[in-house]
PDB file of C-alpha atoms in Angstrom:
ATOM      1  CA  GLY A   1      -6.442   9.159  -0.857  1.00  0.00           C
ATOM      2  CA  ASP A   2      -6.099  12.606  -2.342  1.00  0.00           C
ATOM      3  CA  SER A   3      -3.906  15.053  -0.447  1.00  0.00           C
ATOM      4  CA  VAL A   4      -2.209  18.459  -0.640  1.00  0.00           C
ATOM      5  CA  THR A   5       1.128  19.385   0.925  1.00  0.00           C
ATOM      6  CA  GLN A   6       2.300  22.986   1.337  1.00  0.00           C
ATOM      7  CA  MET A   7       5.588  24.400   2.505  1.00  0.00           C
ATOM      8  CA  GLU A   8       5.510  25.193   6.178  1.00  0.00           C
ATOM      9  CA  GLY A   9       5.349  28.736   7.447  1.00  0.00           C
ATOM     10  CA  PRO A  10       5.533  31.281   8.676  1.00  0.00           C
ATOM     11  CA  VAL A  11       7.285  32.959   5.773  1.00  0.00           C
ATOM     12  CA  THR A  12       8.638  36.446   6.455  1.00  0.00           C
ATOM     13  CA  LEU A  13       9.700  38.686   3.563  1.00  0.00           C
ATOM     14  CA  SER A  14      10.613  42.290   3.044  1.00  0.00           C
ATOM     15  CA  GLU A  15       8.427  44.458   0.838  1.00  0.00           C
ATOM     16  CA  GLU A  16       9.191  44.025  -2.893  1.00  0.00           C
ATOM     17  CA  ALA A  17      10.787  40.598  -2.371  1.00  0.00           C
ATOM     18  CA  PHE A  18       9.964  37.622  -4.601  1.00  0.00           C
ATOM     19  CA  LEU A  19       7.522  35.098  -3.181  1.00  0.00           C
ATOM     20  CA  THR A  20       7.247  31.371  -3.779  1.00  0.00           C
ATOM     21  CA  ILE A  21       4.973  29.102  -1.763  1.00  0.00           C
ATOM     22  CA  ASN A  22       5.361  25.467  -2.741  1.00  0.00           C
ATOM     23  CA  CYS A  23       2.370  23.166  -3.150  1.00  0.00           C
ATOM     24  CA  THR A  24       2.367  19.537  -4.268  1.00  0.00           C
ATOM     25  CA  TYR A  25      -0.566  17.197  -4.537  1.00  0.00           C
ATOM     26  CA  THR A  26      -1.549  13.547  -4.783  1.00  0.00           C
ATOM     27  CA  ALA A  27      -4.729  12.708  -6.644  1.00  0.00           C
ATOM     28  CA  THR A  28      -6.284  10.092  -8.839  1.00  0.00           C
ATOM     29  CA  GLY A  29      -7.726  11.422 -12.036  1.00  0.00           C
ATOM     30  CA  TYR A  30      -7.395  15.037 -13.146  1.00  0.00           C
ATOM     31  CA  PRO A  31      -8.060  17.480 -10.330  1.00  0.00           C
ATOM     32  CA  SER A  32      -8.714  21.195 -10.470  1.00  0.00           C
ATOM     33  CA  LEU A  33      -6.285  23.204  -8.347  1.00  0.00           C
ATOM     34  CA  PHE A  34      -6.914  26.365  -6.349  1.00  0.00           C
ATOM     35  CA  TRP A  35      -5.145  28.930  -4.219  1.00  0.00           C
ATOM     36  CA  TYR A  36      -7.188  30.645  -1.522  1.00  0.00           C
ATOM     37  CA  VAL A  37      -6.132  33.571   0.681  1.00  0.00           C
ATOM     38  CA  GLN A  38      -7.327  34.309   4.204  1.00  0.00           C
ATOM     39  CA  TYR A  39      -6.793  37.780   5.667  1.00  0.00           C
ATOM     40  CA  PRO A  40      -6.875  38.147   9.452  1.00  0.00           C
ATOM     41  CA  GLY A  41     -10.342  37.702  10.886  1.00  0.00           C
ATOM     42  CA  GLU A  42     -11.917  36.840   7.537  1.00  0.00           C
ATOM     43  CA  GLY A  43     -13.025  33.807   5.571  1.00  0.00           C
ATOM     44  CA  LEU A  44     -11.176  32.332   2.631  1.00  0.00           C
ATOM     45  CA  GLN A  45     -11.248  34.053  -0.749  1.00  0.00           C
ATOM     46  CA  LEU A  46     -10.421  32.456  -4.059  1.00  0.00           C
ATOM     47  CA  LEU A  47      -7.124  33.864  -5.336  1.00  0.00           C
ATOM     48  CA  LEU A  48      -6.687  31.851  -8.540  1.00  0.00           C
ATOM     49  CA  LYS A  49      -7.401  28.476 -10.086  1.00  0.00           C
ATOM     50  CA  ALA A  50      -6.323  26.118 -12.871  1.00  0.00           C
ATOM     51  CA  THR A  51      -8.407  23.290 -14.224  1.00  0.00           C
ATOM     52  CA  LYS A  52      -6.034  21.345 -16.471  1.00  0.00           C
ATOM     53  CA  ALA A  53      -2.351  20.608 -16.989  1.00  0.00           C
ATOM     54  CA  ASP A  54      -0.177  23.576 -18.080  1.00  0.00           C
ATOM     55  CA  ASP A  55      -2.913  26.082 -17.242  1.00  0.00           C
ATOM     56  CA  LYS A  56      -1.660  29.210 -15.504  1.00  0.00           C
ATOM     57  CA  GLY A  57      -3.938  30.925 -13.022  1.00  0.00           C
ATOM     58  CA  SER A  58      -3.246  34.561 -12.211  1.00  0.00           C
ATOM     59  CA  ASN A  59      -4.760  37.337 -10.113  1.00  0.00           C
ATOM     60  CA  LYS A  60      -3.515  40.467  -8.301  1.00  0.00           C
ATOM     61  CA  GLY A  61       0.074  39.786  -9.444  1.00  0.00           C
ATOM     62  CA  PHE A  62       0.044  36.197  -8.163  1.00  0.00           C
ATOM     63  CA  GLU A  63       0.583  33.280 -10.538  1.00  0.00           C
ATOM     64  CA  ALA A  64       0.570  29.497 -10.355  1.00  0.00           C
ATOM     65  CA  THR A  65       1.038  26.906 -13.097  1.00  0.00           C
ATOM     66  CA  TYR A  66      -0.547  23.453 -13.030  1.00  0.00           C
ATOM     67  CA  ARG A  67       2.383  21.030 -13.502  1.00  0.00           C
ATOM     68  CA  LYS A  68       1.106  17.499 -13.944  1.00  0.00           C
ATOM     69  CA  GLU A  69       4.575  15.997 -14.422  1.00  0.00           C
ATOM     70  CA  THR A  70       5.715  17.229 -10.991  1.00  0.00           C
ATOM     71  CA  THR A  71       2.221  17.250  -9.400  1.00  0.00           C
ATOM     72  CA  SER A  72       2.803  20.822  -8.289  1.00  0.00           C
ATOM     73  CA  PHE A  73       0.993  24.159  -8.214  1.00  0.00           C
ATOM     74  CA  HIS A  74       3.470  26.620  -6.705  1.00  0.00           C
ATOM     75  CA  LEU A  75       2.296  30.159  -5.946  1.00  0.00           C
ATOM     76  CA  GLU A  76       4.556  33.045  -7.038  1.00  0.00           C
ATOM     77  CA  LYS A  77       4.560  36.824  -6.937  1.00  0.00           C
ATOM     78  CA  GLY A  78       7.320  39.023  -8.220  1.00  0.00           C
ATOM     79  CA  SER A  79       7.087  41.826  -5.671  1.00  0.00           C
ATOM     80  CA  VAL A  80       5.122  41.413  -2.463  1.00  0.00           C
ATOM     81  CA  GLN A  81       3.467  44.218  -0.526  1.00  0.00           C
ATOM     82  CA  VAL A  82       2.626  44.590   3.151  1.00  0.00           C
ATOM     83  CA  SER A  83      -1.031  44.127   2.187  1.00  0.00           C
ATOM     84  CA  ASP A  84      -0.233  40.586   0.967  1.00  0.00           C
ATOM     85  CA  SER A  85       0.295  39.455   4.558  1.00  0.00           C
ATOM     86  CA  ALA A  86      -2.194  36.620   5.011  1.00  0.00           C
ATOM     87  CA  VAL A  87      -2.521  32.845   5.151  1.00  0.00           C
ATOM     88  CA  TYR A  88      -2.452  31.079   1.786  1.00  0.00           C
ATOM     89  CA  PHE A  89      -4.107  27.708   1.186  1.00  0.00           C
ATOM     90  CA  CYS A  90      -3.557  25.361  -1.718  1.00  0.00           C
ATOM     91  CA  ALA A  91      -6.508  23.057  -2.506  1.00  0.00           C
ATOM     92  CA  LEU A  92      -7.650  20.476  -5.006  1.00  0.00           C
ATOM     93  CA  SER A  93     -11.001  19.231  -6.207  1.00  0.00           C
ATOM     94  CA  ALA A  94     -11.136  15.869  -7.926  1.00  0.00           C
ATOM     95  CA  ASN A  95     -14.716  14.713  -7.534  1.00  0.00           C
ATOM     96  CA  GLN A  96     -18.162  15.762  -8.561  1.00  0.00           C
ATOM     97  CA  GLY A  97     -19.917  17.820  -5.941  1.00  0.00           C
ATOM     98  CA  GLY A  98     -17.124  20.347  -5.601  1.00  0.00           C
ATOM     99  CA  LYS A  99     -15.512  18.981  -2.431  1.00  0.00           C
ATOM    100  CA  LEU A 100     -12.116  20.534  -1.722  1.00  0.00           C
ATOM    101  CA  ILE A 101      -9.058  19.075  -0.039  1.00  0.00           C
ATOM    102  CA  PHE A 102      -6.860  21.734   1.569  1.00  0.00           C
ATOM    103  CA  GLY A 103      -3.219  21.968   2.462  1.00  0.00           C
ATOM    104  CA  GLN A 104      -2.397  23.105   5.984  1.00  0.00           C
ATOM    105  CA  GLY A 105      -1.889  26.738   4.977  1.00  0.00           C
ATOM    106  CA  THR A 106       1.199  28.955   4.820  1.00  0.00           C
ATOM    107  CA  GLU A 107       1.311  32.189   6.779  1.00  0.00           C
ATOM    108  CA  LEU A 108       3.019  35.059   4.977  1.00  0.00           C
ATOM    109  CA  SER A 109       4.212  38.172   6.771  1.00  0.00           C
ATOM    110  CA  VAL A 110       5.577  41.064   4.705  1.00  0.00           C
ATOM    111  CA  LYS A 111       7.590  43.737   6.527  1.00  0.00           C
ATOM    112  CA  PRO A 112       7.993  47.337   5.283  1.00  0.00           C
TER     113      PRO A 112
ATOM    114  CA  ASN B   1     -23.563  41.213  -2.483  1.00  0.00           C
ATOM    115  CA  ALA B   2     -24.053  39.214   0.714  1.00  0.00           C
ATOM    116  CA  GLY B   3     -22.641  35.897  -0.598  1.00  0.00           C
ATOM    117  CA  VAL B   4     -22.411  33.462   2.332  1.00  0.00           C
ATOM    118  CA  THR B   5     -23.654  34.714   5.713  1.00  0.00           C
ATOM    119  CA  GLN B   6     -22.869  32.952   8.978  1.00  0.00           C
ATOM    120  CA  THR B   7     -24.341  33.610  12.394  1.00  0.00           C
ATOM    121  CA  PRO B   8     -23.254  34.075  15.093  1.00  0.00           C
ATOM    122  CA  LYS B   9     -19.734  35.454  14.594  1.00  0.00           C
ATOM    123  CA  PHE B  10     -18.598  34.566  18.119  1.00  0.00           C
ATOM    124  CA  GLN B  11     -19.937  32.208  20.770  1.00  0.00           C
ATOM    125  CA  VAL B  12     -18.777  30.858  24.107  1.00  0.00           C
ATOM    126  CA  LEU B  13     -20.384  27.681  25.423  1.00  0.00           C
ATOM    127  CA  LYS B  14     -19.997  25.486  28.449  1.00  0.00           C
ATOM    128  CA  THR B  15     -19.243  21.800  28.051  1.00  0.00           C
ATOM    129  CA  GLY B  16     -22.454  19.868  27.418  1.00  0.00           C
ATOM    130  CA  GLN B  17     -24.431  22.796  26.029  1.00  0.00           C
ATOM    131  CA  SER B  18     -25.951  22.634  22.569  1.00  0.00           C
ATOM    132  CA  MET B  19     -26.127  25.197  19.825  1.00  0.00           C
ATOM    133  CA  THR B  20     -26.800  25.611  16.122  1.00  0.00           C
ATOM    134  CA  LEU B  21     -24.617  27.537  13.699  1.00  0.00           C
ATOM    135  CA  GLN B  22     -26.556  29.094  10.862  1.00  0.00           C
ATOM    136  CA  CYS B  23     -25.455  29.568   7.264  1.00  0.00           C
ATOM    137  CA  ALA B  24     -27.268  31.076   4.288  1.00  0.00           C
ATOM    138  CA  GLN B  25     -26.157  31.774   0.719  1.00  0.00           C
ATOM    139  CA  ASP B  26     -27.762  33.939  -1.936  1.00  0.00           C
ATOM    140  CA  MET B  27     -25.880  32.670  -5.008  1.00  0.00           C
ATOM    141  CA  ASN B  28     -28.326  29.896  -5.935  1.00  0.00           C
ATOM    142  CA  HIS B  29     -25.622  27.293  -5.328  1.00  0.00           C
ATOM    143  CA  ASN B  30     -26.563  23.642  -5.054  1.00  0.00           C
ATOM    144  CA  SER B  31     -23.673  22.535  -2.835  1.00  0.00           C
ATOM    145  CA  MET B  32     -22.936  23.687   0.684  1.00  0.00           C
ATOM    146  CA  TYR B  33     -20.214  22.729   3.184  1.00  0.00           C
ATOM    147  CA  TRP B  34     -19.193  23.031   6.801  1.00  0.00           C
ATOM    148  CA  TYR B  35     -15.495  23.121   7.749  1.00  0.00           C
ATOM    149  CA  ARG B  36     -13.564  23.580  10.923  1.00  0.00           C
ATOM    150  CA  GLN B  37     -10.203  25.350  11.021  1.00  0.00           C
ATOM    151  CA  ASP B  38      -7.642  24.537  13.678  1.00  0.00           C
ATOM    152  CA  PRO B  39      -4.055  25.827  13.912  1.00  0.00           C
ATOM    153  CA  GLY B  40      -1.674  23.910  11.654  1.00  0.00           C
ATOM    154  CA  MET B  41      -4.427  21.639  10.297  1.00  0.00           C
ATOM    155  CA  GLY B  42      -5.844  23.600   7.402  1.00  0.00           C
ATOM    156  CA  LEU B  43      -9.581  23.228   6.880  1.00  0.00           C
ATOM    157  CA  ARG B  44     -11.259  19.912   7.537  1.00  0.00           C
ATOM    158  CA  LEU B  45     -14.648  19.051   6.086  1.00  0.00           C
ATOM    159  CA  ILE B  46     -17.301  18.203   8.660  1.00  0.00           C
ATOM    160  CA  TYR B  47     -20.395  17.677   6.477  1.00  0.00           C
ATOM    161  CA  TYR B  48     -21.514  18.684   3.042  1.00  0.00           C
ATOM    162  CA  SER B  49     -24.723  18.820   1.058  1.00  0.00           C
ATOM    163  CA  ALA B  50     -24.603  18.317  -2.686  1.00  0.00           C
ATOM    164  CA  SER B  51     -28.213  19.412  -3.119  1.00  0.00           C
ATOM    165  CA  GLU B  52     -31.323  20.290  -1.179  1.00  0.00           C
ATOM    166  CA  GLY B  53     -32.468  17.287   0.829  1.00  0.00           C
ATOM    167  CA  THR B  54     -29.119  15.454   0.858  1.00  0.00           C
ATOM    168  CA  THR B  55     -26.264  15.503   3.341  1.00  0.00           C
ATOM    169  CA  ASP B  56     -23.074  13.458   3.649  1.00  0.00           C
ATOM    170  CA  LYS B  57     -20.302  13.050   6.172  1.00  0.00           C
ATOM    171  CA  GLY B  58     -16.927  14.593   5.605  1.00  0.00           C
ATOM    172  CA  GLU B  59     -13.601  13.946   7.292  1.00  0.00           C
ATOM    173  CA  VAL B  60     -14.554  14.862  10.893  1.00  0.00           C
ATOM    174  CA  PRO B  61     -18.350  14.411  11.414  1.00  0.00           C
ATOM    175  CA  ASN B  62     -18.377  12.992  14.962  1.00  0.00           C
ATOM    176  CA  GLY B  63     -20.200  15.217  17.436  1.00  0.00           C
ATOM    177  CA  TYR B  64     -22.041  17.206  14.765  1.00  0.00           C
ATOM    178  CA  ASN B  65     -25.323  17.088  12.900  1.00  0.00           C
ATOM    179  CA  VAL B  66     -26.495  19.120   9.928  1.00  0.00           C
ATOM    180  CA  SER B  67     -29.740  20.151   8.283  1.00  0.00           C
ATOM    181  CA  ARG B  68     -30.173  21.387   4.732  1.00  0.00           C
ATOM    182  CA  LEU B  69     -33.309  23.401   5.411  1.00  0.00           C
ATOM    183  CA  ASN B  70     -33.759  24.563   1.817  1.00  0.00           C
ATOM    184  CA  LYS B  71     -31.512  25.510  -1.078  1.00  0.00           C
ATOM    185  CA  ARG B  72     -30.265  28.640   0.720  1.00  0.00           C
ATOM    186  CA  GLU B  73     -29.696  27.405   4.266  1.00  0.00           C
ATOM    187  CA  PHE B  74     -27.416  24.780   5.814  1.00  0.00           C
ATOM    188  CA  SER B  75     -27.126  24.593   9.611  1.00  0.00           C
ATOM    189  CA  LEU B  76     -24.598  22.819  11.841  1.00  0.00           C
ATOM    190  CA  ARG B  77     -25.618  21.579  15.282  1.00  0.00           C
ATOM    191  CA  LEU B  78     -23.499  20.627  18.263  1.00  0.00           C
ATOM    192  CA  GLU B  79     -25.723  18.500  20.488  1.00  0.00           C
ATOM    193  CA  SER B  80     -23.377  18.291  23.495  1.00  0.00           C
ATOM    194  CA  ALA B  81     -20.394  20.591  23.102  1.00  0.00           C
ATOM    195  CA  ALA B  82     -16.919  19.404  24.103  1.00  0.00           C
ATOM    196  CA  PRO B  83     -13.705  21.430  24.534  1.00  0.00           C
ATOM    197  CA  SER B  84     -12.233  19.591  21.506  1.00  0.00           C
ATOM    198  CA  GLN B  85     -14.841  21.354  19.382  1.00  0.00           C
ATOM    199  CA  THR B  86     -13.319  24.756  20.131  1.00  0.00           C
ATOM    200  CA  SER B  87     -12.491  25.987  16.655  1.00  0.00           C
ATOM    201  CA  VAL B  88     -13.350  28.408  13.885  1.00  0.00           C
ATOM    202  CA  TYR B  89     -16.201  27.106  11.741  1.00  0.00           C
ATOM    203  CA  PHE B  90     -16.643  28.082   8.114  1.00  0.00           C
ATOM    204  CA  CYS B  91     -19.582  27.554   5.828  1.00  0.00           C
ATOM    205  CA  ALA B  92     -19.076  27.537   2.068  1.00  0.00           C
ATOM    206  CA  SER B  93     -21.137  27.058  -1.078  1.00  0.00           C
ATOM    207  CA  SER B  94     -20.429  26.222  -4.712  1.00  0.00           C
ATOM    208  CA  GLY B  95     -21.847  24.956  -7.962  1.00  0.00           C
ATOM    209  CA  VAL B  96     -21.863  21.190  -8.394  1.00  0.00           C
ATOM    210  CA  GLN B  97     -19.076  20.826 -10.932  1.00  0.00           C
ATOM    211  CA  TYR B  98     -15.649  19.920  -9.596  1.00  0.00           C
ATOM    212  CA  ASN B  99     -13.927  22.965 -11.089  1.00  0.00           C
ATOM    213  CA  GLN B 100     -16.252  25.475  -9.438  1.00  0.00           C
ATOM    214  CA  PRO B 101     -14.646  27.483  -6.626  1.00  0.00           C
ATOM    215  CA  GLN B 102     -16.171  27.566  -3.196  1.00  0.00           C
ATOM    216  CA  HIS B 103     -17.352  30.810  -1.625  1.00  0.00           C
ATOM    217  CA  PHE B 104     -16.803  31.165   2.105  1.00  0.00           C
ATOM    218  CA  GLY B 105     -18.496  32.989   4.933  1.00  0.00           C
ATOM    219  CA  ASP B 106     -16.504  34.970   7.502  1.00  0.00           C
ATOM    220  CA  GLY B 107     -16.606  32.196  10.085  1.00  0.00           C
ATOM    221  CA  THR B 108     -17.928  31.540  13.579  1.00  0.00           C
ATOM    222  CA  ARG B 109     -15.374  31.570  16.378  1.00  0.00           C
ATOM    223  CA  LEU B 110     -16.564  29.047  18.957  1.00  0.00           C
ATOM    224  CA  SER B 111     -15.003  28.504  22.385  1.00  0.00           C
ATOM    225  CA  ILE B 112     -16.120  25.699  24.657  1.00  0.00           C
ATOM    226  CA  LEU B 113     -15.115  25.901  28.283  1.00  0.00           C
TER     227      LEU B 113
END
């Protein structure tokens, strides 16, 4: 079946460091890929998405490129801030009806 | 913009009690979902509803029932709560196409003693 695997956390970085959170997927067909962010005590918010191979999603300085050849959708940011501390979820949607399959989440902590 | 509204935000139950979690969306979305979030497990789909009048099981449906009351509202019921159902529950909604993002509520934190 379809699945998403994320790098394990927690990830701790200093402010202004470079961030990469790895995400790989297994899916039949041509899924859409998403990154969601969850701040403490809140629900998930869409961070960015890509719907076909080689698409790059971007938002708030975060980027991820849909790589079909490596079945990956790694999240990157050039310079993290304390306010980026959150849990990040990679997800895919491969079927009609909009059902999502989530990775287990990666907790990011950014220190001043 | 209200988006997806869940009630209650917190609840403590005793084993064997029943309760209903409420969810409403104001985005005219056809699809609605219930997830549970447990540490280290990501989000797991309990039930979903692709349209008014239809519901389907997700990955972890045992111990739960759902009702799609109308296009706006999708409730989750625990008939006889068990400690294993202690979790954070999220409701979400989306358009029907597979590339449409889901919009989430703020969650219900449920503890069962």
